[in-house]
């Protein structure tokens, strides 16, 4: 039986919060959601789930939400797939949004497909672009397909809501305006302890040093051309000089030169620093998918025909083991 699609209105963003902090990806989605809502001519709404999180509603409004749907319960204090999926499914069935956006974080990747299945709609994961069709106002959801060789634009013509996930760092963050006003709608949470099949015993923060690639303004990234794990120490030296972070290609991660958390690209992080220095990286489309939005791209590669030079703003043809020490020396001279 086909749904009455006209009953669905407004753009919704899942306002992921952890321990009372709104995740940056939610602010990025509010930025993108605002544009989409303006184009369709509807409201932008945030769904906020948790326990004692009502204080965050004001922040979401300041970041562009017209309405915040607030679902609170002690059963929602930490994320559980069942708890969150059940409550969001109820909210969608009751309030009928036409678009639902979710961050492709660990939580979002778990949650969004389950919600989509429960409400009987489609989901486009890892979108890199969202637009509104000028004619019929449908959501055009673009993402890399077939190993990144083509970009596919996907629509959801017969079901609602139109659901998409977007990776952290892909969209621009919304600007904060403390003077904005909006409405907070308290959601009646119908959730019982028995609905949740898992128990969170303890939340343990990962101990390893945090690699904050997504927020970094300078990234020095290395590929297979770096040649060894030790070679990455040279990249770290340059990154330290620039107050930056070291990234890596998948090839470098696969050989064990760098940890997975440093991987940039389609199956790694999406970054948009001020300066991205690609060292010994050929420039495969899957790598470009994660860094091509950087303000300035500098490539160091010994092969003048390497595809990375096609998108680089500045290219240095040479052996990175010779070029990088020279850059470091030049920066040292500048400091002295
Ligand atoms: P190579 O392609 O081997 O390039 C090495 C480069 O180093 C060459 O250009 C060479 O000229 C240069 N070089 C060698 N020695 C030196 C030297 N001494 N000085 C200077 N330059 C030198 N890749 C990613 O990066 N991120 C992803 O998220 C990702 N996801 C993928 C998802 C899928 C589904 C698939 C199929 C592939 C994915 N890949 C990804 C892999 C991608 O296709 C490439 O294989 C990979 O990016 C290549 O890494 P690279 O550039 O380091 O290595």
Tab-separated table of C-alpha atoms in Angstrom, residues 43-293:
chain	number	residue	atom	x	y	z
A	43	UNK	CA	11.037	23.963	9.093
A	44	UNK	CA	14.350	22.542	10.247
A	45	UNK	CA	13.914	20.332	13.303
A	46	UNK	CA	16.392	18.545	15.560
A	47	UNK	CA	15.635	15.353	17.451
A	48	UNK	CA	17.395	15.240	20.773
A	49	UNK	CA	17.400	12.032	22.797
A	50	UNK	CA	18.952	11.452	26.215
A	51	UNK	CA	18.402	12.039	29.898
A	52	UNK	CA	18.736	15.519	31.418
A	53	UNK	CA	19.718	16.978	28.070
A	54	UNK	CA	17.056	19.703	27.804
A	55	UNK	CA	19.831	22.318	28.192
A	56	UNK	CA	21.148	21.377	24.750
A	57	UNK	CA	17.911	22.359	22.983
A	58	UNK	CA	18.841	26.059	23.166
A	59	UNK	CA	22.165	25.308	21.532
A	60	UNK	CA	20.482	23.429	18.677
A	61	UNK	CA	18.167	26.370	18.086
A	62	UNK	CA	21.180	28.714	18.048
A	63	UNK	CA	22.683	26.471	15.358
A	64	UNK	CA	19.612	26.822	13.149
A	65	UNK	CA	16.847	24.469	14.364
A	66	UNK	CA	13.329	25.949	14.323
A	67	UNK	CA	12.032	23.145	16.505
A	68	UNK	CA	13.650	20.625	18.830
A	69	UNK	CA	11.851	17.341	19.517
A	70	UNK	CA	13.087	16.408	22.970
A	71	UNK	CA	12.801	12.759	24.037
A	72	UNK	CA	14.052	12.174	27.560
A	73	UNK	CA	14.138	9.090	29.739
A	74	UNK	CA	16.676	7.448	32.063
A	75	UNK	CA	16.521	4.570	29.536
A	76	UNK	CA	18.031	6.910	26.944
A	77	UNK	CA	20.910	8.157	29.111
A	78	UNK	CA	23.434	6.137	27.093
A	79	UNK	CA	22.944	5.030	23.509
A	80	UNK	CA	21.413	1.640	22.927
A	81	UNK	CA	20.357	0.532	19.476
A	82	UNK	CA	16.933	-0.694	20.613
A	83	UNK	CA	16.152	2.285	22.833
A	84	UNK	CA	17.073	4.967	20.323
A	85	UNK	CA	15.672	3.129	17.267
A	86	UNK	CA	12.305	2.527	18.969
A	87	UNK	CA	11.897	6.107	20.147
A	88	UNK	CA	12.952	7.635	16.812
A	89	UNK	CA	10.629	5.272	14.924
A	90	UNK	CA	7.714	6.412	17.125
A	91	UNK	CA	8.673	10.051	16.547
A	92	UNK	CA	8.817	9.615	12.769
A	93	UNK	CA	5.479	7.791	12.697
A	94	UNK	CA	3.837	10.500	14.783
A	95	UNK	CA	5.350	13.714	13.368
A	96	UNK	CA	6.103	12.547	9.787
A	97	UNK	CA	9.245	14.381	8.661
A	98	UNK	CA	9.954	14.350	4.926
A	99	UNK	CA	13.751	14.255	5.311
A	100	UNK	CA	15.806	12.698	8.127
A	101	UNK	CA	19.579	13.262	8.268
A	102	UNK	CA	21.911	11.379	10.537
A	103	UNK	CA	25.691	11.556	11.040
A	104	UNK	CA	27.601	8.519	9.795
A	105	UNK	CA	29.285	8.167	13.177
A	106	UNK	CA	29.486	4.762	14.872
A	107	UNK	CA	26.127	5.501	16.488
A	108	UNK	CA	24.552	6.867	13.310
A	109	UNK	CA	25.705	3.916	11.222
A	110	UNK	CA	24.082	1.575	13.706
A	111	UNK	CA	20.920	3.572	14.169
A	112	UNK	CA	19.909	4.924	10.758
A	113	UNK	CA	19.500	1.601	8.883
A	114	UNK	CA	17.436	0.125	11.727
A	115	UNK	CA	15.153	3.136	11.833
A	116	UNK	CA	14.807	3.103	8.031
A	117	UNK	CA	13.818	-0.583	8.119
A	118	UNK	CA	11.350	-0.021	10.960
A	119	UNK	CA	9.557	2.854	9.229
A	120	UNK	CA	9.720	1.102	5.840
A	121	UNK	CA	11.794	3.581	3.873
A	122	UNK	CA	15.143	3.725	2.088
A	123	UNK	CA	18.461	5.079	3.313
A	124	UNK	CA	21.425	6.451	1.415
A	125	UNK	CA	24.579	6.015	3.479
A	126	UNK	CA	27.673	8.248	3.382
A	127	UNK	CA	26.289	10.999	1.161
A	128	UNK	CA	28.809	13.581	0.016
A	129	UNK	CA	26.234	15.987	-1.441
A	130	UNK	CA	22.561	16.706	-0.737
A	131	UNK	CA	20.376	18.881	-2.933
A	132	UNK	CA	16.716	19.555	-3.542
A	133	UNK	CA	15.252	18.857	-6.975
A	134	UNK	CA	14.001	22.230	-8.188
A	135	UNK	CA	10.922	20.673	-9.839
A	136	UNK	CA	9.476	18.168	-7.403
A	137	UNK	CA	11.391	19.118	-4.215
A	138	UNK	CA	12.689	15.579	-3.761
A	139	UNK	CA	15.972	15.047	-1.955
A	140	UNK	CA	18.842	14.251	-4.325
A	141	UNK	CA	21.352	12.160	-2.406
A	142	UNK	CA	24.783	11.836	-3.973
A	143	UNK	CA	27.454	9.360	-2.883
A	144	UNK	CA	30.399	7.525	-4.423
A	145	UNK	CA	29.464	4.150	-5.937
A	146	UNK	CA	31.273	1.188	-7.495
A	147	UNK	CA	34.442	1.667	-5.471
A	148	UNK	CA	34.337	5.427	-5.922
A	149	UNK	CA	34.602	5.300	-9.705
A	150	UNK	CA	31.299	7.086	-10.222
A	151	UNK	CA	29.123	9.412	-8.193
A	152	UNK	CA	25.542	8.134	-7.936
A	153	UNK	CA	22.574	10.383	-7.205
A	154	UNK	CA	19.871	8.465	-5.413
A	155	UNK	CA	16.226	9.413	-4.819
A	156	UNK	CA	13.562	7.887	-2.638
A	157	UNK	CA	10.422	8.428	-4.753
A	158	UNK	CA	7.773	6.244	-3.099
A	159	UNK	CA	8.499	6.242	0.609
A	160	UNK	CA	8.985	8.729	3.397
A	161	UNK	CA	10.994	9.990	5.106
A	162	UNK	CA	13.907	10.350	2.707
A	163	UNK	CA	16.801	9.235	4.908
A	164	UNK	CA	20.514	9.900	4.480
A	165	UNK	CA	23.670	9.636	6.528
A	166	UNK	CA	26.614	11.982	6.077
A	167	UNK	CA	30.095	11.408	7.436
A	168	UNK	CA	31.620	13.790	9.963
A	169	UNK	CA	33.605	16.572	8.303
A	170	UNK	CA	31.809	16.512	4.945
A	171	UNK	CA	29.373	19.393	5.428
A	172	UNK	CA	30.067	22.916	6.700
A	173	UNK	CA	29.157	23.586	10.314
A	174	UNK	CA	26.162	25.839	10.956
A	175	UNK	CA	26.971	29.323	12.289
A	176	UNK	CA	25.853	29.957	15.861
A	177	UNK	CA	23.365	32.734	16.490
A	178	UNK	CA	22.434	33.007	20.178
A	179	UNK	CA	19.589	35.394	19.364
A	180	UNK	CA	17.611	32.779	17.394
A	181	UNK	CA	14.410	31.526	18.947
A	182	UNK	CA	12.602	28.255	18.446
A	183	UNK	CA	10.167	25.794	19.927
A	184	UNK	CA	10.898	22.767	22.102
A	185	UNK	CA	8.410	19.909	21.693
A	186	UNK	CA	8.478	17.376	24.517
A	187	UNK	CA	8.053	13.865	23.142
A	188	UNK	CA	6.125	11.276	25.101
A	189	UNK	CA	8.644	8.418	25.404
A	190	UNK	CA	6.937	5.034	25.373
A	191	UNK	CA	9.891	2.832	26.186
A	192	UNK	CA	10.110	-0.046	28.662
A	193	UNK	CA	13.248	-1.617	30.041
A	194	UNK	CA	12.286	-4.903	28.325
A	195	UNK	CA	12.371	-3.179	24.911
A	196	UNK	CA	16.138	-2.824	25.222
A	197	UNK	CA	17.977	-6.091	24.686
A	198	UNK	CA	21.408	-4.830	25.669
A	199	UNK	CA	22.725	-3.402	28.932
A	200	UNK	CA	25.459	-0.801	28.973
A	201	UNK	CA	27.564	-1.787	31.968
A	202	UNK	CA	30.197	0.909	31.678
A	203	UNK	CA	31.349	3.492	29.159
A	204	UNK	CA	35.144	3.346	28.863
A	205	UNK	CA	36.905	6.071	26.935
A	206	UNK	CA	39.491	4.883	24.454
A	207	UNK	CA	42.947	5.385	25.933
A	208	UNK	CA	45.034	5.754	22.792
A	209	UNK	CA	46.144	9.227	21.796
A	210	UNK	CA	43.389	10.970	19.919
A	211	UNK	CA	44.059	11.728	16.292
A	212	UNK	CA	41.857	14.648	15.528
A	213	UNK	CA	42.076	14.705	11.769
A	214	UNK	CA	38.608	16.107	11.211
A	215	UNK	CA	39.278	19.288	13.197
A	216	UNK	CA	42.928	19.750	12.112
A	217	UNK	CA	43.874	22.868	10.145
A	218	UNK	CA	47.117	21.353	8.827
A	219	UNK	CA	47.416	17.742	7.753
A	220	UNK	CA	50.603	16.046	6.556
A	221	UNK	CA	49.500	12.785	4.958
A	222	UNK	CA	51.671	9.918	3.842
A	223	UNK	CA	51.147	7.126	1.363
A	224	UNK	CA	52.893	3.971	0.263
A	225	UNK	CA	55.652	6.208	-1.100
A	226	UNK	CA	56.771	7.032	2.455
A	227	UNK	CA	58.326	3.574	2.393
A	228	UNK	CA	58.310	2.609	6.079
A	229	UNK	CA	56.848	3.199	9.514
A	230	UNK	CA	59.999	5.143	10.392
A	231	UNK	CA	59.396	7.331	7.346
A	232	UNK	CA	56.198	8.501	9.012
A	233	UNK	CA	58.304	9.969	11.848
A	234	UNK	CA	59.594	12.498	9.322
A	235	UNK	CA	55.998	13.410	8.489
A	236	UNK	CA	55.247	13.738	12.208
A	237	UNK	CA	58.188	16.159	12.532
A	238	UNK	CA	56.751	18.366	9.802
A	239	UNK	CA	53.255	18.111	11.277
A	240	UNK	CA	54.603	19.172	14.704
A	241	UNK	CA	56.241	22.236	13.140
A	242	UNK	CA	52.882	23.228	11.647
A	243	UNK	CA	50.850	22.288	14.711
A	244	UNK	CA	49.174	19.751	12.481
A	245	UNK	CA	48.183	16.112	12.422
A	246	UNK	CA	49.528	13.174	10.398
A	247	UNK	CA	47.134	11.406	8.034
A	248	UNK	CA	47.616	8.415	5.746
A	249	UNK	CA	46.374	6.705	2.627
A	250	UNK	CA	44.758	3.307	2.829
A	251	UNK	CA	47.794	1.677	1.228
A	252	UNK	CA	49.990	3.094	4.013
A	253	UNK	CA	47.540	1.831	6.633
A	254	UNK	CA	47.223	-1.601	5.026
A	255	UNK	CA	51.021	-2.103	5.011
A	256	UNK	CA	51.179	-1.033	8.650
A	257	UNK	CA	53.000	2.293	8.293
A	258	UNK	CA	50.174	4.111	10.105
A	259	UNK	CA	47.121	3.320	12.264
A	260	UNK	CA	43.662	3.094	10.741
A	261	UNK	CA	42.462	6.125	12.700
A	262	UNK	CA	44.756	8.223	10.476
A	263	UNK	CA	43.244	6.992	7.189
A	264	UNK	CA	41.822	9.652	4.911
A	265	UNK	CA	39.411	8.774	2.141
A	266	UNK	CA	36.282	6.953	1.204
A	267	UNK	CA	36.736	4.289	3.855
A	268	UNK	CA	38.553	6.579	6.285
A	269	UNK	CA	37.992	10.144	7.461
A	270	UNK	CA	36.768	13.063	5.412
A	271	UNK	CA	38.836	16.155	6.126
A	272	UNK	CA	38.855	19.787	5.009
A	273	UNK	CA	41.917	21.444	6.552
A	274	UNK	CA	43.418	24.758	5.453
A	275	UNK	CA	46.468	22.913	4.131
A	276	UNK	CA	46.739	19.241	3.139
A	277	UNK	CA	50.226	18.028	2.265
A	278	UNK	CA	50.097	14.697	0.407
A	279	UNK	CA	53.473	12.949	0.536
A	280	UNK	CA	54.041	9.852	-1.596
A	281	UNK	CA	50.314	9.513	-2.316
A	282	UNK	CA	49.317	8.759	-5.909
A	283	UNK	CA	45.871	10.396	-5.726
A	284	UNK	CA	43.429	7.513	-6.185
A	285	UNK	CA	39.795	8.602	-6.386
A	286	UNK	CA	39.028	6.914	-3.046
A	287	UNK	CA	41.707	9.022	-1.375
A	288	UNK	CA	40.563	12.230	-3.090
A	289	UNK	CA	37.015	11.592	-1.837
A	290	UNK	CA	38.251	12.310	1.677
A	291	UNK	CA	40.443	15.387	1.139
A	292	UNK	CA	39.546	17.231	-2.047
A	293	UNK	CA	37.635	19.920	-0.132
